Coordinates of N, CA and C in Angstrom, one line a residue:
X4 N -65.1 127.5 143.6 CA -64.8 127.4 145.0 C -66.0 126.8 145.8
X5 N -67.2 127.1 145.3 CA -68.4 126.6 146.0 C -68.5 125.0 145.8
X6 N -68.1 124.5 144.7 CA -68.0 123.0 144.5 C -67.0 122.4 145.5
X7 N -65.9 123.1 145.7 CA -64.9 122.6 146.6 C -65.4 122.5 148.0
X8 N -66.1 123.6 148.4 CA -66.7 123.5 149.8 C -67.8 122.4 149.9
X9 N -68.6 122.3 148.8 CA -69.6 121.2 148.8 C -68.9 119.8 148.9
X10 N -67.8 119.7 148.2 CA -67.1 118.4 148.3 C -66.6 118.1 149.7
X11 N -65.9 119.1 150.3 CA -65.4 118.9 151.6 C -66.5 118.7 152.6
X12 N -67.7 119.4 152.5 CA -68.8 119.2 153.3 C -69.3 117.7 153.2
X13 N -69.4 117.2 151.9 CA -69.8 115.8 151.7 C -68.8 114.9 152.4
X14 N -67.5 115.2 152.3 CA -66.5 114.3 152.9 C -66.6 114.3 154.4
X15 N -66.9 115.4 155.0 CA -67.1 115.5 156.5 C -68.3 114.7 156.9
X16 N -69.4 114.8 156.1 CA -70.6 114.0 156.4 C -70.3 112.5 156.3
X17 N -69.7 112.1 155.3 CA -69.4 110.7 155.1 C -68.4 110.2 156.2
X18 N -67.4 111.0 156.6 CA -66.5 110.7 157.7 C -67.3 110.6 159.0
X19 N -68.2 111.5 159.3 CA -69.0 111.4 160.5 C -69.8 110.1 160.5
X20 N -70.4 109.8 159.4 CA -71.2 108.5 159.3 C -70.3 107.3 159.6
X21 N -69.1 107.4 158.9 CA -68.2 106.2 159.1 C -67.8 106.1 160.5
X22 N -67.4 107.2 161.2 CA -66.9 107.2 162.6 C -68.1 106.7 163.5
X23 N -69.2 107.2 163.2 CA -70.4 106.8 164.0 C -70.7 105.3 163.9
X24 N -70.6 104.8 162.7 CA -70.9 103.4 162.5 C -69.8 102.5 163.0
X25 N -68.6 103.0 163.2 CA -67.5 102.2 163.7 C -67.4 102.1 165.2
X26 N -68.2 102.9 165.9 CA -68.1 102.9 167.4 C -68.8 101.6 167.9
X27 N -68.1 100.8 168.7 CA -68.7 99.6 169.2 C -68.0 99.3 170.5
X28 N -68.7 98.5 171.4 CA -68.0 98.1 172.6 C -67.0 97.0 172.3
X29 N -66.1 96.7 173.2 CA -65.2 95.6 173.0 C -65.8 94.3 172.8
X30 N -67.0 94.1 173.4 CA -67.7 92.8 173.2 C -68.3 92.7 171.8
X31 N -68.3 93.8 171.0 CA -68.9 93.8 169.7 C -67.9 93.7 168.6
X32 N -66.7 93.3 168.9 CA -65.6 93.3 167.9 C -65.9 92.3 166.8
X33 N -66.0 92.7 165.6 CA -66.3 91.8 164.5 C -65.1 90.9 164.2
X34 N -63.9 91.4 164.5 CA -62.7 90.6 164.2 C -62.7 89.3 165.0
X35 N -63.5 89.2 166.1 CA -63.6 88.0 166.8 C -64.4 87.0 166.0
X36 N -65.2 87.4 165.1 CA -66.1 86.5 164.3 C -65.6 86.0 163.0
X37 N -64.4 86.4 162.6 CA -63.9 86.2 161.3 C -63.8 84.7 160.9
X38 N -63.3 83.9 161.9 CA -63.1 82.5 161.6 C -64.4 81.6 161.9
X39 N -65.5 82.2 162.3 CA -66.7 81.4 162.7 C -67.5 81.2 161.4
X40 N -67.9 79.9 161.3 CA -68.8 79.6 160.1 C -70.2 80.2 160.2
X41 N -70.6 80.5 161.4 CA -71.9 81.1 161.5 C -71.8 82.6 161.7
X42 N -70.8 83.2 161.0 CA -70.5 84.6 161.1 C -71.7 85.5 160.9
X43 N -72.5 85.2 159.9 CA -73.6 86.1 159.5 C -74.6 86.1 160.7
X44 N -74.9 85.0 161.3 CA -75.9 85.0 162.4 C -75.4 85.7 163.6
X45 N -74.1 85.5 163.8 CA -73.5 86.2 165.0 C -73.5 87.7 164.8
X46 N -73.3 88.2 163.6 CA -73.3 89.6 163.3 C -74.7 90.1 163.6
X47 N -75.7 89.4 163.0 CA -77.1 89.9 163.2 C -77.4 89.8 164.7
X48 N -76.9 88.9 165.4 CA -77.2 88.8 166.9 C -76.7 90.0 167.7
X49 N -75.7 90.7 167.1 CA -75.1 91.9 167.8 C -76.0 93.1 167.7
X50 N -77.0 93.0 166.8 CA -77.9 94.2 166.7 C -78.7 94.4 168.0
X51 N -78.7 95.6 168.4 CA -79.4 96.0 169.6 C -80.5 97.1 169.2
X52 N -81.8 96.7 169.3 CA -82.8 97.6 168.8 C -82.9 98.9 169.6
X53 N -82.6 98.9 170.9 CA -82.7 100.1 171.7 C -81.5 101.0 171.3
X54 N -80.3 100.5 171.2 CA -79.2 101.3 170.8 C -79.4 101.8 169.4
X55 N -80.0 101.0 168.5 CA -80.2 101.5 167.1 C -81.2 102.6 167.1
X56 N -82.3 102.6 168.0 CA -83.2 103.7 168.0 C -82.6 105.0 168.5
X57 N -81.7 104.9 169.5 CA -81.0 106.1 170.0 C -80.1 106.6 168.8
X58 N -79.4 105.7 168.1 CA -78.6 106.2 167.0 C -79.4 106.8 165.9
X59 N -80.6 106.2 165.7 CA -81.5 106.8 164.7 C -81.8 108.2 165.0
X60 N -82.2 108.5 166.2 CA -82.5 109.9 166.6 C -81.3 110.8 166.5
X61 N -80.1 110.3 166.9 CA -78.9 111.1 166.8 C -78.6 111.4 165.3
X62 N -78.7 110.4 164.5 CA -78.4 110.6 163.0 C -79.4 111.6 162.4
X63 N -80.7 111.4 162.8 CA -81.7 112.3 162.2 C -81.4 113.8 162.6
X64 N -81.1 114.0 163.9 CA -80.7 115.3 164.4 C -79.5 115.9 163.6
X65 N -78.5 115.1 163.4 CA -77.3 115.5 162.6 C -77.7 115.9 161.2
X66 N -78.4 115.1 160.5 CA -78.7 115.4 159.1 C -79.7 116.6 159.0
X67 N -80.6 116.7 159.9 CA -81.5 117.9 159.8 C -80.7 119.2 160.1
X68 N -79.8 119.1 161.0 CA -78.9 120.3 161.3 C -78.1 120.6 160.1
X69 N -77.5 119.6 159.4 CA -76.7 119.8 158.2 C -77.6 120.4 157.1
X70 N -78.8 120.0 157.0 CA -79.6 120.6 156.0 C -80.0 122.0 156.3
X71 N -80.3 122.3 157.5 CA -80.7 123.6 157.9 C -79.5 124.6 157.8
X72 N -78.4 124.2 158.4 CA -77.2 125.1 158.5 C -76.4 125.2 157.2
X73 N -76.2 124.0 156.5 CA -75.3 123.9 155.4 C -76.0 123.6 154.1
X74 N -77.3 123.5 154.1 CA -77.9 123.2 152.8 C -77.7 121.8 152.3
X75 N -77.5 120.8 153.2 CA -77.3 119.4 152.8 C -78.5 119.0 152.0
X76 N -78.2 118.3 150.9 CA -79.3 117.9 150.0 C -78.9 116.4 149.6
X77 N -79.7 115.4 149.9 CA -79.4 114.1 149.6 C -80.2 113.1 150.4
X78 N -79.9 111.8 150.1 CA -80.5 110.7 150.8 C -79.5 110.0 151.6
X79 N -79.9 109.4 152.7 CA -78.9 108.7 153.6 C -79.5 107.3 153.9
X80 N -78.7 106.3 153.9 CA -79.0 105.0 154.3 C -77.8 104.4 155.1
X81 N -78.0 104.1 156.4 CA -77.0 103.6 157.2 C -77.4 102.2 157.8
X82 N -76.6 101.2 157.7 CA -76.9 99.9 158.2 C -75.9 99.6 159.3
X83 N -76.3 98.7 160.2 CA -75.4 98.2 161.2 C -75.8 96.8 161.5
X84 N -74.8 95.8 161.5 CA -75.1 94.4 161.7 C -76.2 93.9 160.8
X85 N -76.2 94.3 159.6 CA -77.1 93.9 158.5 C -78.5 94.3 158.7
X86 N -78.7 95.4 159.5 CA -80.0 96.0 159.7 C -80.0 97.5 159.4
X87 N -81.0 98.0 158.8 CA -81.1 99.4 158.5 C -81.4 100.1 159.8
X88 N -80.5 101.1 160.2 CA -80.7 101.8 161.4 C -81.1 103.3 161.1
X89 N -80.9 103.7 159.9 CA -81.3 105.1 159.6 C -81.6 105.2 158.0
X90 N -82.6 105.9 157.7 CA -83.0 106.1 156.3 C -83.6 107.5 156.3
X91 N -83.1 108.4 155.5 CA -83.7 109.7 155.4 C -83.4 110.4 154.1
X92 N -84.3 111.4 153.8 CA -84.1 112.2 152.6 C -84.2 113.7 152.9
X93 N -83.4 114.5 152.3 CA -83.3 115.9 152.7 C -83.2 116.8 151.4
X94 N -84.0 117.8 151.3 CA -83.8 118.7 150.2 C -84.8 118.4 149.0
X95 N -84.3 118.7 147.9 CA -85.1 118.6 146.6 C -84.5 117.6 145.6
X96 N -85.4 116.9 145.0 CA -85.0 116.0 143.9 C -84.8 116.9 142.6
X97 N -85.6 118.0 142.5 CA -85.4 118.9 141.4 C -85.6 120.3 142.0
X98 N -84.5 121.0 142.0 CA -84.5 122.4 142.6 C -85.4 123.3 141.9
X99 N -85.4 123.2 140.5 CA -86.2 124.1 139.7 C -87.7 124.0 140.0
X100 N -88.2 122.7 140.3 CA -89.6 122.5 140.5 C -89.9 122.4 142.0
X101 N -88.9 122.4 142.8 CA -89.0 122.3 144.3 C -89.7 120.9 144.6
X102 N -89.4 119.9 143.9 CA -89.8 118.5 144.2 C -89.1 118.0 145.4
X103 N -89.8 117.6 146.4 CA -89.1 117.1 147.6 C -88.5 115.8 147.3
X104 N -87.3 115.6 147.8 CA -86.5 114.4 147.7 C -87.1 113.4 148.6
X105 N -87.2 112.1 148.2 CA -87.6 111.0 149.0 C -86.6 109.9 148.9
X106 N -86.7 108.9 149.8 CA -85.8 107.8 149.8 C -86.0 106.9 148.6
X107 N -87.0 107.2 147.8 CA -87.3 106.4 146.6 C -86.8 107.0 145.3
X108 N -86.3 108.2 145.4 CA -85.7 108.9 144.2 C -84.5 108.1 143.6
X109 N -84.4 108.2 142.3 CA -83.2 107.5 141.7 C -82.1 108.5 141.5
X110 N -80.9 108.1 141.5 CA -79.7 108.9 141.3 C -78.8 108.2 140.3
X111 N -78.1 109.0 139.5 CA -77.0 108.4 138.7 C -75.8 108.3 139.6
X112 N -75.3 107.0 139.8 CA -74.2 106.8 140.7 C -72.9 107.2 140.1
X113 N -72.8 107.2 138.8 CA -71.5 107.5 138.1 C -70.4 106.7 138.7
X114 N -69.3 107.4 139.1 CA -68.1 106.7 139.5 C -68.2 105.9 140.8
X115 N -69.3 106.1 141.6 CA -69.5 105.3 142.8 C -69.7 103.9 142.5
X116 N -70.2 103.6 141.3 CA -70.5 102.2 140.9 C -69.3 101.4 140.4
X117 N -68.1 102.1 140.2 CA -67.0 101.5 139.6 C -66.5 100.3 140.4
X118 N -66.4 100.5 141.7 CA -65.9 99.4 142.6 C -66.8 98.2 142.5
X119 N -68.1 98.4 142.4 CA -69.0 97.2 142.4 C -68.9 96.5 141.1
X120 N -68.8 97.3 140.0 CA -68.6 96.7 138.7 C -67.3 95.9 138.6
X121 N -66.2 96.5 139.1 CA -64.9 95.8 139.1 C -65.0 94.5 139.9
X122 N -65.7 94.5 141.1 CA -65.8 93.3 141.9 C -66.6 92.2 141.1
X123 N -67.7 92.7 140.5 CA -68.5 91.7 139.7 C -67.7 91.1 138.6
X124 N -66.9 91.9 137.9 CA -66.1 91.4 136.8 C -65.0 90.4 137.4
X125 N -64.4 90.7 138.5 CA -63.5 89.8 139.1 C -64.1 88.5 139.5
X126 N -65.3 88.5 140.0 CA -66.1 87.3 140.3 C -66.3 86.5 139.1
X127 N -66.7 87.1 138.0 CA -67.0 86.4 136.7 C -65.7 85.8 136.2
X128 N -64.6 86.5 136.3 CA -63.3 86.0 135.9 C -62.9 84.8 136.7
X129 N -63.1 84.9 138.0 CA -62.8 83.8 138.9 C -63.7 82.6 138.6
X130 N -64.9 82.8 138.2 CA -65.8 81.7 137.8 C -65.6 81.2 136.4
X131 N -64.6 81.7 135.7 CA -64.3 81.3 134.3 C -65.3 81.8 133.3
X132 N -66.1 82.8 133.6 CA -67.1 83.3 132.6 C -66.4 84.3 131.6
X133 N -65.3 84.9 132.0 CA -64.7 85.8 131.2 C -63.2 85.9 131.6
X134 N -62.4 86.6 130.7 CA -61.0 86.8 131.0 C -60.7 88.2 130.9
X135 N -59.8 88.7 131.6 CA -59.5 90.2 131.6 C -59.0 90.6 130.2
X136 N -58.4 89.6 129.4 CA -57.9 90.0 128.1 C -59.0 89.8 127.0
X137 N -60.2 89.4 127.4 CA -61.3 89.4 126.4 C -61.6 90.8 125.9
X138 N -61.8 90.8 124.5 CA -62.2 92.1 123.9 C -63.7 92.4 124.1
X139 N -64.0 93.6 124.2 CA -65.4 94.0 124.4 C -66.3 93.4 123.4
X140 N -65.9 93.2 122.1 CA -66.7 92.7 121.1 C -67.2 91.3 121.4
X141 N -66.6 90.6 122.3 CA -67.1 89.2 122.7 C -68.4 89.4 123.3
X142 N -68.7 90.5 124.0 CA -70.0 90.7 124.7 C -70.9 91.6 124.0
X143 N -70.3 92.5 123.2 CA -71.1 93.5 122.4 C -70.5 93.5 121.0
X144 N -71.0 92.5 120.2 CA -70.4 92.3 118.8 C -70.4 93.5 117.9
X145 N -71.3 94.5 118.1 CA -71.4 95.6 117.2 C -70.6 96.8 117.8
X146 N -69.9 96.6 118.9 CA -69.1 97.7 119.5 C -68.0 98.1 118.5
X147 N -68.0 99.4 118.2 CA -67.2 99.9 117.0 C -65.7 100.0 117.3
X148 N -65.2 99.8 118.5 CA -63.8 100.0 118.8 C -63.1 98.7 119.0
X149 N -62.2 98.3 118.1 CA -61.4 97.1 118.2 C -60.3 97.2 119.2
X150 N -59.9 96.1 119.8 CA -58.7 96.0 120.6 C -58.9 96.5 122.0
X151 N -60.1 96.8 122.4 CA -60.3 97.3 123.8 C -60.7 96.0 124.6
X152 N -59.9 95.8 125.7 CA -60.1 94.6 126.5 C -60.8 95.0 127.8
X153 N -61.3 94.0 128.5 CA -61.9 94.2 129.9 C -60.8 94.9 130.8
X154 N -59.6 94.4 130.7 CA -58.5 95.0 131.5 C -58.4 96.5 131.2
X155 N -58.5 96.9 129.9 CA -58.4 98.3 129.6 C -59.5 99.1 130.3
X156 N -60.7 98.5 130.3 CA -61.8 99.2 130.9 C -61.6 99.3 132.4
X157 N -61.2 98.2 133.0 CA -61.0 98.2 134.5 C -59.9 99.2 134.9
X158 N -58.9 99.4 134.1 CA -57.8 100.2 134.5 C -57.8 101.6 133.8
X159 N -59.0 101.9 133.2 CA -59.2 103.3 132.6 C -58.1 103.6 131.5
X160 N -57.8 102.6 130.7 CA -56.8 102.8 129.7 C -57.4 102.4 128.3
X161 N -58.7 102.5 128.2 CA -59.3 102.1 126.9 C -59.2 103.2 125.8
X162 N -59.1 104.4 126.2 CA -59.1 105.5 125.3 C -60.5 106.0 124.8
X163 N -61.5 105.3 125.3 CA -62.9 105.6 124.9 C -63.2 107.1 125.3
X164 N -64.0 107.7 124.4 CA -64.4 109.1 124.7 C -65.3 109.2 126.0
X165 N -65.3 110.3 126.7 CA -66.1 110.5 127.8 C -67.6 110.6 127.4
X166 N -68.4 109.7 127.8 CA -69.8 109.7 127.4 C -70.5 111.0 127.8
X167 N -70.1 111.6 128.8 CA -70.9 112.8 129.3 C -70.6 114.0 128.3
X168 N -69.6 113.9 127.4 CA -69.4 114.9 126.4 C -70.0 114.6 125.1
X169 N -69.8 113.4 124.6 CA -70.3 113.1 123.2 C -71.7 112.9 123.2
X170 N -72.4 112.5 124.3 CA -73.8 112.3 124.3 C -74.6 113.6 124.2
X171 N -74.0 114.7 124.5 CA -74.7 116.0 124.4 C -75.3 116.3 123.0
X172 N -74.5 115.8 122.0 CA -75.0 116.0 120.6 C -76.1 115.1 120.3
X173 N -76.2 113.9 120.9 CA -77.1 112.9 120.4 C -78.3 112.6 121.4
X174 N -78.2 113.0 122.6 CA -79.2 112.7 123.6 C -80.2 113.9 123.7
X175 N -81.4 113.7 123.3 CA -82.4 114.8 123.1 C -82.8 115.5 124.4
X176 N -83.1 114.7 125.5 CA -83.5 115.2 126.7 C -82.4 115.2 127.7
X177 N -81.8 116.4 127.9 CA -80.6 116.4 128.8 C -80.9 116.3 130.3
X178 N -82.2 116.4 130.6 CA -82.5 116.2 132.0 C -82.8 114.7 132.3
X179 N -83.1 113.9 131.3 CA -83.4 112.5 131.5 C -82.0 111.7 131.6
X180 N -82.1 110.8 132.5 CA -80.9 109.9 132.7 C -80.7 109.1 131.5
X181 N -79.4 108.9 131.2 CA -79.1 108.0 130.1 C -78.6 106.7 130.6
X182 N -79.1 105.6 130.0 CA -78.7 104.3 130.5 C -77.4 103.8 129.9
X183 N -76.8 102.8 130.5 CA -75.6 102.2 129.9 C -75.9 101.6 128.5
X184 N -77.1 101.0 128.3 CA -77.5 100.5 127.0 C -77.5 101.6 125.9
X185 N -78.0 102.8 126.4 CA -78.1 103.9 125.4 C -76.7 104.4 125.1
X186 N -75.8 104.5 126.0 CA -74.5 104.9 125.8 C -73.8 104.0 124.7
X187 N -74.0 102.7 124.9 CA -73.4 101.7 124.0 C -74.0 101.9 122.6
X188 N -75.3 102.1 122.6 CA -76.1 102.3 121.3 C -75.5 103.5 120.6
X189 N -75.4 104.6 121.3 CA -74.9 105.9 120.7 C -73.5 105.7 120.2
X190 N -72.6 105.0 121.0 CA -71.3 104.8 120.5 C -71.3 104.0 119.2
X191 N -72.1 102.9 119.2 CA -72.2 102.1 118.0 C -72.7 102.8 116.8
X192 N -73.7 103.7 117.0 CA -74.3 104.4 115.9 C -73.4 105.6 115.4
X193 N -72.8 106.3 116.3 CA -72.1 107.5 115.9 C -70.6 107.4 115.9
X194 N -70.1 106.4 116.6 CA -68.6 106.1 116.6 C -67.8 107.4 116.9
X195 N -68.0 108.0 118.1 CA -67.1 109.2 118.4 C -65.7 108.8 118.5
X196 N -64.8 109.7 118.1 CA -63.3 109.4 118.1 C -62.8 109.0 119.5
X197 N -61.9 108.1 119.5 CA -61.3 107.7 120.8 C -60.2 108.8 121.1
X198 N -59.9 108.9 122.4 CA -58.9 109.9 122.8 C -57.5 109.4 122.5
X199 N -57.2 108.1 122.7 CA -55.9 107.6 122.4 C -56.1 106.1 122.2
X200 N -55.1 105.4 121.6 CA -55.2 104.0 121.4 C -55.2 103.2 122.7
X201 N -56.0 102.1 122.8 CA -56.1 101.4 124.1 C -54.7 100.9 124.5
X202 N -54.5 100.9 125.8 CA -53.3 100.4 126.4 C -52.6 101.4 127.2

């Protein structure tokens, strides 16, 4: 139940940030800029340092209150018109050691990175560098699972085992982050069973 409350708290914070970032006067409508070839420069020109400073103070008050009242723990980066208007860190990077969290701490992004990976793959496909039907072995020749395509990976139909489960046996330091390269290496070396055939 505590995780559910934490999830809803996180959703509220993200929602507040989204709503806050979407408020703009009618003269600031980005939709007016869509067909302009100098769109980037017009967006940057909308940036108002005085307004951003006021927003920065409001955001800082919001996140400090969330930390104090609700135990918010995390880092925040908010941009507007291609400028950083708020950056902050709250809580601990390591609760057991009481290491203070900073804006320079690394996080495992996990599923948050899926949309960026999918977009990068689509751009590579559009550029003719790969095809959705290419098998993983084209890029990782030693990969031990035959018949798994890029499309299977993108649509979560590869049948590959969940790396967070099988790596527990093979990854010595459970507190250390595991890289994608290490996951592929462990799959190649240990060949954990797939959950189901790809497709």
